[in-house]
Coordinates of C-alpha atoms and ligand atoms in Angstrom, one line a residue:
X1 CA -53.2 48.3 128.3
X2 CA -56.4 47.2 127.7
X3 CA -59.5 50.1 126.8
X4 CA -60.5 52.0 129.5
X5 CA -64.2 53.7 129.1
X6 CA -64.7 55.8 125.9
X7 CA -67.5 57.4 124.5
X8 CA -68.9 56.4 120.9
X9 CA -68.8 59.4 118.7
X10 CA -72.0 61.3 117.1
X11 CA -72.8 60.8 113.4
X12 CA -72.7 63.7 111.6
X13 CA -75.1 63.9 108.0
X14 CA -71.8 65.0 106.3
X15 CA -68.1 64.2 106.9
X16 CA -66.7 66.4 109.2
X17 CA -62.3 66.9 109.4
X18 CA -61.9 67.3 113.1
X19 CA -60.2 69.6 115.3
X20 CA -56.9 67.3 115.8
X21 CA -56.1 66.2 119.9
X22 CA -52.7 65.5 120.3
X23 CA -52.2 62.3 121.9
X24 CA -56.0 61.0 121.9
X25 CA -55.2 57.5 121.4
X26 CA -51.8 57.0 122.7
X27 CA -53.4 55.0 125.3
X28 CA -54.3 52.4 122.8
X29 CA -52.0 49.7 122.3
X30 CA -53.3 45.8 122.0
X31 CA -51.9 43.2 124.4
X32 CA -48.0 42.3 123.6
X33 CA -47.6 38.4 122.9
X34 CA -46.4 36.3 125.9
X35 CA -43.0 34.3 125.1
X36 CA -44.8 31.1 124.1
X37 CA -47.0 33.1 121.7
X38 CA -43.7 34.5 120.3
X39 CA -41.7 31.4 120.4
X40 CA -43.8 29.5 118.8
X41 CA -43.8 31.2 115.6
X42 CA -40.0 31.6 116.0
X43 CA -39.8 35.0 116.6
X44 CA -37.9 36.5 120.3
X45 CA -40.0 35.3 123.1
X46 CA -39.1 39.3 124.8
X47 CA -37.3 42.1 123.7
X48 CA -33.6 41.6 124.0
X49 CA -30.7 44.4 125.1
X50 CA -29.7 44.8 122.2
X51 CA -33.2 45.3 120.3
X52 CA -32.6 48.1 118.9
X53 CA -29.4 46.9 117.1
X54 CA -31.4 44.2 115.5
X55 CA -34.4 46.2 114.6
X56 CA -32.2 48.6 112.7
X57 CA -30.7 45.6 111.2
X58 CA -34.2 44.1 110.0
X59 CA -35.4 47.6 108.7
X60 CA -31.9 48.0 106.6
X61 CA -33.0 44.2 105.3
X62 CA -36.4 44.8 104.5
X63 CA -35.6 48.3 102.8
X64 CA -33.0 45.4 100.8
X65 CA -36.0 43.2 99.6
X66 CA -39.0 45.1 98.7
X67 CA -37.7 48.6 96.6
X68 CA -41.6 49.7 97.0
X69 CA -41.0 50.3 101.1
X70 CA -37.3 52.5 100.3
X71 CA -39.7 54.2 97.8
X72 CA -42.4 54.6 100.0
X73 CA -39.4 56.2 102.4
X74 CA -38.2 58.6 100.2
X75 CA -41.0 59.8 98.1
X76 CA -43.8 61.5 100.4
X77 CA -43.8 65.7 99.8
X78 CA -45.9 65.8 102.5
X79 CA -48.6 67.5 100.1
X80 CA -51.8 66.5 103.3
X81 CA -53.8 64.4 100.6
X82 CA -53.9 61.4 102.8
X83 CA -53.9 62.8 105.9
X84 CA -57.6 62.8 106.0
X85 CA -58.5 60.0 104.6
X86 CA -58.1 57.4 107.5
X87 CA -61.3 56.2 109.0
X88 CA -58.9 56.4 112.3
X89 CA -57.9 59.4 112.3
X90 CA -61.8 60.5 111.5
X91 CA -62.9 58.5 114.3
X92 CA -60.4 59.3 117.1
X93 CA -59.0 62.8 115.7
X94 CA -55.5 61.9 117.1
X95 CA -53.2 63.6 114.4
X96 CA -50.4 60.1 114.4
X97 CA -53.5 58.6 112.7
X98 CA -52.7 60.8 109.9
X99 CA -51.7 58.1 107.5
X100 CA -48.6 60.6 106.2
X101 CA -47.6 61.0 110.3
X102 CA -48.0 57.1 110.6
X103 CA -45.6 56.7 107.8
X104 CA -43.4 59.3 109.5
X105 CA -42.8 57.5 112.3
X106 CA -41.1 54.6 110.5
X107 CA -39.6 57.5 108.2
X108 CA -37.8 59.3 110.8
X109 CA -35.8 56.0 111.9
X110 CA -35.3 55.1 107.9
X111 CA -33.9 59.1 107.8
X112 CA -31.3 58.3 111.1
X113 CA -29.6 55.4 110.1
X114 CA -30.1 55.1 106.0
X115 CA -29.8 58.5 104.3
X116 CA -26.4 60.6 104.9
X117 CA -28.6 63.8 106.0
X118 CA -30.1 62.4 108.6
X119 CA -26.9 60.3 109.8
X120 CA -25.0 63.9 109.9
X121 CA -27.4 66.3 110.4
X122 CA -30.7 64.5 112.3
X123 CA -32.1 67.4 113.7
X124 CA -32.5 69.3 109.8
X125 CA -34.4 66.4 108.2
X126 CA -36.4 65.5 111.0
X127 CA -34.1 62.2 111.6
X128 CA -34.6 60.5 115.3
X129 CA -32.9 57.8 116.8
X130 CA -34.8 54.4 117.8
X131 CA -35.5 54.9 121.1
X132 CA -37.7 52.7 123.3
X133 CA -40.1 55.8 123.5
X134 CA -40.7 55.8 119.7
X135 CA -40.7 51.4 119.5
X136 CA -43.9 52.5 121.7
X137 CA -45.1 55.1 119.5
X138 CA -44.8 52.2 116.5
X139 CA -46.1 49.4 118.5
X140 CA -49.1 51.8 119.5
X141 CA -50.2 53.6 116.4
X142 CA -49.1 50.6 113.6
X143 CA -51.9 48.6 115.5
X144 CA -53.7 51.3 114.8
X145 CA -53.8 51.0 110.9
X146 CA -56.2 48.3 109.3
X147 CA -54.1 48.0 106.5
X148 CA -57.0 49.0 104.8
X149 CA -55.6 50.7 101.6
X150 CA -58.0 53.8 101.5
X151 CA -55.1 56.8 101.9
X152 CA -52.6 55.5 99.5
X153 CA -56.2 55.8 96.8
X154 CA -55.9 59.4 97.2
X155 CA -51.5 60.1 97.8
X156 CA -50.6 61.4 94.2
X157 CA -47.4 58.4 94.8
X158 CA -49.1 55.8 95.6
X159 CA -47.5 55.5 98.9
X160 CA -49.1 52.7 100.7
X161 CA -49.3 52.7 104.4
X162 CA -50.5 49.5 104.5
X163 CA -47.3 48.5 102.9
X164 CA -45.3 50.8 105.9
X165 CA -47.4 49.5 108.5
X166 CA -46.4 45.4 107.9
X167 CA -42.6 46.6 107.7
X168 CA -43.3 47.7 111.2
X169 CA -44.8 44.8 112.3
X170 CA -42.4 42.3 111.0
X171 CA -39.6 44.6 112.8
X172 CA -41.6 44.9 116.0
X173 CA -41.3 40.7 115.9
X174 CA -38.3 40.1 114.8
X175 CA -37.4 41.8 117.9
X176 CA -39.5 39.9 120.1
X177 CA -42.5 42.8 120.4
X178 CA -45.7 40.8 118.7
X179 CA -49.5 41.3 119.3
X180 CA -50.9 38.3 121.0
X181 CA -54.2 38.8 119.0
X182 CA -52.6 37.4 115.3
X183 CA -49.8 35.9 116.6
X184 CA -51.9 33.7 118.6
X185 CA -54.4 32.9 115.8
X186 CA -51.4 32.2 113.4
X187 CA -50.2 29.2 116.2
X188 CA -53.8 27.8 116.3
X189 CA -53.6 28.1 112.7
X190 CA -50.5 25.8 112.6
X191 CA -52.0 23.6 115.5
X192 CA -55.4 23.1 114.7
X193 CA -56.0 24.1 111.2
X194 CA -58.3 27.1 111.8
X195 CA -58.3 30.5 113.7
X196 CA -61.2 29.3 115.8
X197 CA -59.2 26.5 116.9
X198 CA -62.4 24.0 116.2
X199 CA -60.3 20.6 115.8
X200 CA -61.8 18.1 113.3
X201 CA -64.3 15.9 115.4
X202 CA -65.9 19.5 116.3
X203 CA -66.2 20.3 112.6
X204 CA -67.5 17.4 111.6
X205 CA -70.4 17.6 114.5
X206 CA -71.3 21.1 113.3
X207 CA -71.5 20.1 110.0
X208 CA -74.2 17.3 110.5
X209 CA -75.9 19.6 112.4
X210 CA -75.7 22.1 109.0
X211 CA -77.3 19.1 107.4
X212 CA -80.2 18.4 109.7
X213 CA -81.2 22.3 110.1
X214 CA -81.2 22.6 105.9
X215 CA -83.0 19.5 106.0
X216 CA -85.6 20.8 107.9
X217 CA -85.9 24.1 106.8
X218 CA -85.9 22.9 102.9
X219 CA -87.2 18.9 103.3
X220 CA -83.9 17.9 100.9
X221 CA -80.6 16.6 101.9
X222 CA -78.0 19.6 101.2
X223 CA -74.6 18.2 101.9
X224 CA -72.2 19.9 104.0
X225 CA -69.5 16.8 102.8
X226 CA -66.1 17.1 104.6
X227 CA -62.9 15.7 103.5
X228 CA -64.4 14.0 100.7
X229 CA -61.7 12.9 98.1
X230 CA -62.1 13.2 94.4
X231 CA -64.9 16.1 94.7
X232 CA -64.6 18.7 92.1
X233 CA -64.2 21.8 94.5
X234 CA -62.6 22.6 97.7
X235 CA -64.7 25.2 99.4
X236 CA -61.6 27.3 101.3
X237 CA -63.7 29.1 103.7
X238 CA -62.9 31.9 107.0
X239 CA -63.4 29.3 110.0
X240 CA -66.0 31.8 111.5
X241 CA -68.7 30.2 108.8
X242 CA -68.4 26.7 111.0
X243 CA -69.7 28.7 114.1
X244 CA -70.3 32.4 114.2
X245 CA -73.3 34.2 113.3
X246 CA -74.3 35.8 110.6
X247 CA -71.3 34.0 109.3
X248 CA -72.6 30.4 109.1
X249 CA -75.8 31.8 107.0
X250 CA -73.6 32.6 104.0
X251 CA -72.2 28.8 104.7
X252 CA -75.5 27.5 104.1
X253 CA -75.9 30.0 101.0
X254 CA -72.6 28.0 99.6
X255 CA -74.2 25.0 100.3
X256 CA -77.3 25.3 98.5
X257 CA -75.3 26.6 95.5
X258 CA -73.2 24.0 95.0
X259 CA -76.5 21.8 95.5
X260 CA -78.6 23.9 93.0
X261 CA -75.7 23.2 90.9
X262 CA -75.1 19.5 91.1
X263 CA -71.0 20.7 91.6
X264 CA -69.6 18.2 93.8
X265 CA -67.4 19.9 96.6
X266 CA -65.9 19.4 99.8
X267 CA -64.5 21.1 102.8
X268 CA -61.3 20.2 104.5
X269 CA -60.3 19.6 108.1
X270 CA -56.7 20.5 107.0
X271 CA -57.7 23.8 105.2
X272 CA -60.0 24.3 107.8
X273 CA -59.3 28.4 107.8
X274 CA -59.1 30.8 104.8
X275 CA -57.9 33.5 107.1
X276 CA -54.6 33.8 106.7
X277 CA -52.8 36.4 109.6
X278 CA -49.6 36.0 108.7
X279 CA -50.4 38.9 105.6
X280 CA -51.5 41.4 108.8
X281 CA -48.3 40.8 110.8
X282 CA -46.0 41.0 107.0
X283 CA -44.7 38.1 107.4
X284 CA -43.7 36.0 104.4
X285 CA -43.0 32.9 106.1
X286 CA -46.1 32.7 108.0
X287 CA -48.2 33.6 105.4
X288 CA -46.7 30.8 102.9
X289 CA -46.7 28.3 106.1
X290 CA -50.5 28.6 106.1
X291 CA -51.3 29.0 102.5
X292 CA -49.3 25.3 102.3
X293 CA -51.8 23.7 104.3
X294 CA -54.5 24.7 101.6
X295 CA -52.1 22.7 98.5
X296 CA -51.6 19.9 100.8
X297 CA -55.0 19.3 101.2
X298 CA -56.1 19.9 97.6
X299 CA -53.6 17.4 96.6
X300 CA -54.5 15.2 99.1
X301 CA -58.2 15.2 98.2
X302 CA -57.4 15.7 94.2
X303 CA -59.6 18.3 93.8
X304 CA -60.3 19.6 90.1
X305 CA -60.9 23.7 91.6
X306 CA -60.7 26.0 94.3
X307 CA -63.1 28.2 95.8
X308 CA -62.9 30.9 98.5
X309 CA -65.5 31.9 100.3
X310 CA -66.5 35.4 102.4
X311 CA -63.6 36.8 103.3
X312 CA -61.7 39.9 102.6
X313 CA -58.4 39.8 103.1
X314 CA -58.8 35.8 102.4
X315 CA -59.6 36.6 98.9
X316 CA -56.6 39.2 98.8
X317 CA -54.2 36.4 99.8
X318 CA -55.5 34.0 97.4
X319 CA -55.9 36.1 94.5
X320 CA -52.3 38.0 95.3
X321 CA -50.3 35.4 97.0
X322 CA -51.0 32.2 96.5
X323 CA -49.8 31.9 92.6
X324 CA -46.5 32.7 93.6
X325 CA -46.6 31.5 97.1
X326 CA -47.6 27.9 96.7
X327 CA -48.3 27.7 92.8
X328 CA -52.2 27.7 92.9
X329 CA -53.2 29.2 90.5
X330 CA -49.6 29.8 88.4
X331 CA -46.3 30.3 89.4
X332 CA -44.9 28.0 92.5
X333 CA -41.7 26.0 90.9
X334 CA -41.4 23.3 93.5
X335 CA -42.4 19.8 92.7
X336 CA -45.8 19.9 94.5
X337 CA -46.6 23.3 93.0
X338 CA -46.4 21.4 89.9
X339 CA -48.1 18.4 90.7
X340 CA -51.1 20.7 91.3
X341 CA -51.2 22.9 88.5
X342 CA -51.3 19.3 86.7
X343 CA -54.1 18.4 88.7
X344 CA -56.2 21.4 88.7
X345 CA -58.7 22.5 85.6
X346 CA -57.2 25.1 83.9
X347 CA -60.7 26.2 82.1
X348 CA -61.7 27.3 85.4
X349 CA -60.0 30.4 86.8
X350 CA -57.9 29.0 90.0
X351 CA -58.5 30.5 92.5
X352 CA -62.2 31.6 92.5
X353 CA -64.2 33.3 94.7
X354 CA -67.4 31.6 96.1
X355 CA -69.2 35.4 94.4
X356 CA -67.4 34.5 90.9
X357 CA -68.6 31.0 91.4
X358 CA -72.7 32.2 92.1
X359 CA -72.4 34.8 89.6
X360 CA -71.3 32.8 86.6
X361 CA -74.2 30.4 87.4
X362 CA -76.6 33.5 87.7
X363 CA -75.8 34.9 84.2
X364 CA -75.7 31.2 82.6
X365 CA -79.2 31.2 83.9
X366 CA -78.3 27.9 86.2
X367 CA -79.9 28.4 89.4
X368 CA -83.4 30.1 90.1
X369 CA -85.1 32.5 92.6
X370 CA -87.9 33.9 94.6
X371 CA -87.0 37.4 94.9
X372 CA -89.4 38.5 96.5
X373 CA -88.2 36.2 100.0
X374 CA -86.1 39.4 100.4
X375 CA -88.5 42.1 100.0
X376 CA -88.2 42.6 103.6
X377 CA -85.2 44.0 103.3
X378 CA -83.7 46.7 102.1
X379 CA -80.5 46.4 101.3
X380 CA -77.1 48.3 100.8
X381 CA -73.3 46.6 100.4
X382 CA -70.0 47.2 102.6
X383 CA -66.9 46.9 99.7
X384 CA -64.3 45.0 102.4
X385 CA -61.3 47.1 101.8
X386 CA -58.9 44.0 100.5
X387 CA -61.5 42.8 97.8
X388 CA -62.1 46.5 96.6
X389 CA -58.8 47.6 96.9
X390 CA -56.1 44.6 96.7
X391 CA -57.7 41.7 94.1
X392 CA -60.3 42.4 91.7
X393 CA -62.8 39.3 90.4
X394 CA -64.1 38.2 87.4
X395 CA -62.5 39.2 83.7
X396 CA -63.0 43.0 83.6
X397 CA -61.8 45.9 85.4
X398 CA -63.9 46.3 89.0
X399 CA -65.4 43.3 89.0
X400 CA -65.1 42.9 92.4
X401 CA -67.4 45.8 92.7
X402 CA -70.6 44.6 90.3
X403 CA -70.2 41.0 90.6
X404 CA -71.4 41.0 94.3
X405 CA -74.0 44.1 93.7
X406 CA -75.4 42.0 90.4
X407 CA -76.0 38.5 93.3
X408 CA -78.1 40.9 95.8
X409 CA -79.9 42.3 92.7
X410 CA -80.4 39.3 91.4
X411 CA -81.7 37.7 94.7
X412 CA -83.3 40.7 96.2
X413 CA -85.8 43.2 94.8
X414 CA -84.7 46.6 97.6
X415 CA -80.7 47.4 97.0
X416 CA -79.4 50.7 97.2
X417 CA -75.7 51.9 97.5
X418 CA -73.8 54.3 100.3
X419 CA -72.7 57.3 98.9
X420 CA -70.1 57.2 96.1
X421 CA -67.2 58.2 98.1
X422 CA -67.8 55.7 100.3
X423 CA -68.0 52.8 98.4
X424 CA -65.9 51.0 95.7
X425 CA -62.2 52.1 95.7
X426 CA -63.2 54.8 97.9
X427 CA -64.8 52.0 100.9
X428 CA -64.4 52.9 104.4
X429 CA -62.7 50.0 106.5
X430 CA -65.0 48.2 108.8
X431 CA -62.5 49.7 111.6
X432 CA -61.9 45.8 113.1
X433 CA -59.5 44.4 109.9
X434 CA -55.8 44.4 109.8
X435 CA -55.5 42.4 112.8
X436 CA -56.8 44.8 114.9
X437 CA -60.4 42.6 115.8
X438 CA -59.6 42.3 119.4
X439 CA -61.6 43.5 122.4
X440 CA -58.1 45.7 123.7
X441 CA -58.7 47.5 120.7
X442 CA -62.8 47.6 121.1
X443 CA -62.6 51.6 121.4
X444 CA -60.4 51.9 118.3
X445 CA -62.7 49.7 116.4
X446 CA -65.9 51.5 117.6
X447 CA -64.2 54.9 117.0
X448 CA -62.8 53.5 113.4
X449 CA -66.1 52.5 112.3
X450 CA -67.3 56.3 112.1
X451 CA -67.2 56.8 108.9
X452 CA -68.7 53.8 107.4
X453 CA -71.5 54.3 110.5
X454 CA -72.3 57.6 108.9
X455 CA -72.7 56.5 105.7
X456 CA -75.1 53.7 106.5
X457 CA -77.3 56.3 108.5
X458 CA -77.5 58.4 105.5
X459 CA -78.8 55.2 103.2
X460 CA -81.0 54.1 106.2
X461 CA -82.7 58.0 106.6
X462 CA -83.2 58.5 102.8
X463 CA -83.7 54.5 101.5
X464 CA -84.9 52.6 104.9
X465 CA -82.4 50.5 104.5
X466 CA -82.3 47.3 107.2
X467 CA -79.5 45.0 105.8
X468 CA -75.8 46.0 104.9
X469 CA -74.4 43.1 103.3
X470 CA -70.7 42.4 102.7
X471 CA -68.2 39.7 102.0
X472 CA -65.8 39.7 105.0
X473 CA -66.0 37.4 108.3
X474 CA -63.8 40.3 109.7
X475 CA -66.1 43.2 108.8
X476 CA -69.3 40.9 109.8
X477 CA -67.9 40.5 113.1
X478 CA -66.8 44.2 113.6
X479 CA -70.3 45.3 112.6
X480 CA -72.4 42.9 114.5
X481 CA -70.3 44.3 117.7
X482 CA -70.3 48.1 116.8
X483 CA -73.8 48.7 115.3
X484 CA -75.4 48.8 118.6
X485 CA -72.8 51.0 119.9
X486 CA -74.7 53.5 117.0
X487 CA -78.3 52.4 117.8
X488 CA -78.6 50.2 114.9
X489 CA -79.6 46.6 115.5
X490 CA -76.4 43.9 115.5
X491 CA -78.8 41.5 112.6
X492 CA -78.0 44.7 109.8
X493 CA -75.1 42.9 108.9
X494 CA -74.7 40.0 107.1
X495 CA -73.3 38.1 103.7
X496 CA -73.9 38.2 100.1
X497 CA -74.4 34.3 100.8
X498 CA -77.1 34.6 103.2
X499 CA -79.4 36.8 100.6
X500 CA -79.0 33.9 98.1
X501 CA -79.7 31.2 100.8
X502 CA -82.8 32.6 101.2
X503 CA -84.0 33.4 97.8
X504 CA -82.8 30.2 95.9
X505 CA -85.0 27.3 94.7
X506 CA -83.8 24.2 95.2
X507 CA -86.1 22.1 93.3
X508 CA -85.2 23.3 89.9
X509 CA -82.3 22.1 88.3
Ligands
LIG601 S1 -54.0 51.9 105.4 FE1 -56.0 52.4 106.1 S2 -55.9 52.3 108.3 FE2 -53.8 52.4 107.5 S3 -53.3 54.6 107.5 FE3 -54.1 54.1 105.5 S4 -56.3 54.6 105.7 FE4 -55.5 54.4 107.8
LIG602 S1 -50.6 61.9 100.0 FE1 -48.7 60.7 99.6 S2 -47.2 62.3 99.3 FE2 -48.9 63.3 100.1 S3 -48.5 63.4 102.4 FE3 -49.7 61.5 102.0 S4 -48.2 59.9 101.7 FE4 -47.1 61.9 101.4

């Protein structure tokens, strides 16, 4: 199953809609989870005889709790607005990356057993049975959707695929079919704390180490503190900041904010991970499972706020779910739900994200910089699909769009955008997010990236630009592995954070 040899595709100056080859990447299909992966989330360890009974079963349950997925059944015309508009489909021209033929394959099942045409008379309305031929077709081509949002911008209903897509998912595992990338991460999550699976003592070393390398490179003592009760923030960050690069570089950027600031935070060994994978899989259980570890440990340490750093689908989950989920924020009846909206400060939005956090200091004229530490770059900014399209920051409509642009500008003097239709609602996926960040997909990924590949050449040809910043461990990772594979250099990518670590002085307060 895993990629056999493939080759990158050319960037074209202008977007082309390619000639459609059936079948392209029905090879592509990530590795299924073993039994212990499965088991230990509580899902089938293998597919069972009589899968197809309870898949039916799930689909008529979830089609019971969420109205927007029956809708999402019954409302596509088939007008063709989406169907090229998925950076997939763009990138690997196989025509069930169609976001309205991806939807159809869960459609056609929904048609057999739910509506009384298709029960009666399958064949007129396009209605198919669930075989074991079209569970493949689903566990191949709905691992072949970032979730990313983009096509349901431009479907006159507002069908979301994304939506369609996690319905599959949850099915595929309730059946005992998972994908050993996220369901693995989730277990390490539940484990360990963190998708990395760093355990606490390894944590705490890199830290110090965070400590002694600012030290050095500034001469003052910037904390990295960790599990520190009674600070005023919990910094709820994507595990990949501990370790990975350019990833930690934003870390530091966090760092010296806070310290610029005089805002005393902490990190925590419990809510070691702001990923949360149990959103890619659609999962509600997993996804609240995970978010609890974040309340326990804000109660525990009896932290006043909460901020969340680089990470896109992170911030989606916080800003969407976690209100309702596990009461930060509002919402969350329970007793400990309570006990923290008691405990947190309400004149500070709850959640915030670590660019809400900068900003407001920015424009209160708090912290200080030396542009000009940037001027060799030149710089353009990757929206992540889940901030642009599923959370929003700040008090005003696309916030989530200026507020990190206004940072770079403020910190760097050389910032110019991708083309407008590109950017903003309109982003192109990274091609690695939705789970899908996993070297059995690497072809996908490199083949997904197309789009957003083009668009950086056109910015680096007209503007020079050398630096493509975004807010996402998943799209930092995806790019540092897939720019070389279209001759750009693997440092272009890196965070928001990492322009204002560089730029900031310290000294002032
Ligand atoms: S959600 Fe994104 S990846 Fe999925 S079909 Fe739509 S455009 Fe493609
Ligand atoms: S744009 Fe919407 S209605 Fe049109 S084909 Fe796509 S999903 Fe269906």
């Amino acid at each position: 199953m895993a990629t056999a040899a493939f080759t990158t595709p050319k960037l074209k100056p202008y977007p082309v809609i390619p000639l459609v080859q059936v079948g392209a990447t029905s090879h592509l299909k990530p590795f299924i989870a073993s039994e212990a992966i499965q088991k230990n989330l509580g899902f089938p360890g293998e597919l069972a005889d009589d899968w197809q009974a309870k898949a039916i079963a799930k689909m008529g349950e979830l089609l019971g709790k969420y109205r927007s997925l029956r809708v999402y059944m019954d409302a596509c015309v088939h007008c063709g607005a989406c169907s090229d508009k998925c950076h997939y489909f763009l990138g690997t021209e196989d025509p069930k990356n169609m976001p309205v033929a991806r939807q159809d394959l869960m459609r056609q099942v929904y048609r057999r057993y739910f509506t009384f045409a298709g029960k009666h008379f399958p064949k007129l309305v396009g209605a198919k049975d669930l075989t074991r031929e079209v569970l493949d077709d689903w566990y191949s081509y709905y691992h072949q959707c970032s979730e990313c949002r983009r096509c349901s911008v431009f479907c006159p209903y507002g069908i979301d695929t994304a939506e369609v897509t996690m319905a599959a998912r949850e099915i595929m595992d309730s059946i005992g079919m998972g994908q050993k990338y996220s369901n693995e991460i989730i277990g390490k999550v539940h484990r360990i704390g963190n998708n990395l699976g760093i355990p606490g003592p390894a944590l705490e070393d890199t830290l110090l180490g965070l400590e002694e390398d600012t030290k050095d490179e500034t001469g003052l003592d910037v904390r990295f503190p960790l599990d520190v009760k009674g600070a005023e923030v919990l910094l709820v960050t994507p595990s990949a900041d501990f370790f990975s690069e350019p990833h930690v570089d934003s870390l530091i950027g966090y760092a010296k904010v806070f310290h610029a600031a005089g805002v005393s935070w902490t990190l925590s060994t419990m809510a070691s991970e702001a990923g949360n994978f149990g959103m890619f899989i659609g999962n509600y259980e997993q996804l609240r499972k995970i978010a609890l570890r974040i309340r326990e440990a804000a109660l525990e340490l009896g932290v006043k706020r909460i901020v969340v750093g680089e990470c896109g689908h992170a911030w989606r989950v916080a800003y969407s779910f976690w209100n309702t989920l596990v009461g930060i924020g509002a919402g969350g009846k329970d007793p400990f739900a309570i006990e923290l909206q008691n405990q947190l400060d309400h004149r500070y939005k709850q959640p915030m994200h670590i660019c809400e956090f900068t900003h407001d200091l920015i424009v209160r004229g708090a912290l200080r910089f030396d542009k000009e530490k940037n001027d060799h770059r030149i710089i353009t900014f990757h929206d992540s699909c889940n901030v642009a399209r599923a959370s929003r920051m700040g008090d005003f409509a696309g916030g989530q769009f200026t507020i990190p642009r206004d940072i770079i500008k403020a910190v760097a003097n050389n910032f110019h955008d991708m083309a407008p239709e590109t950017i903003h609602e309109s982003t192109f996926c990274c091609g690695g997010g939705g789970g899908l960040l996993t070297d059995d997909l690497l072809e996908l990924r490199v083949k997904g990236a197309l789009p957003r590949m083009e668009a950086l050449k056109n910015v680096v040809d007209e503007h020079g630009v050398n630096f493509m910043a975004t807010i996402c461990a998943i799209c930092k990772a995806q790019f540092t592995k897939v720019l070389p594979q279209y001759g750009f250099d693997m440092s272009m990518v890196g965070g928001v954070h990492q322009l204002v670590s560089k730029a900031i002085r310290l000294g002032d307060k």
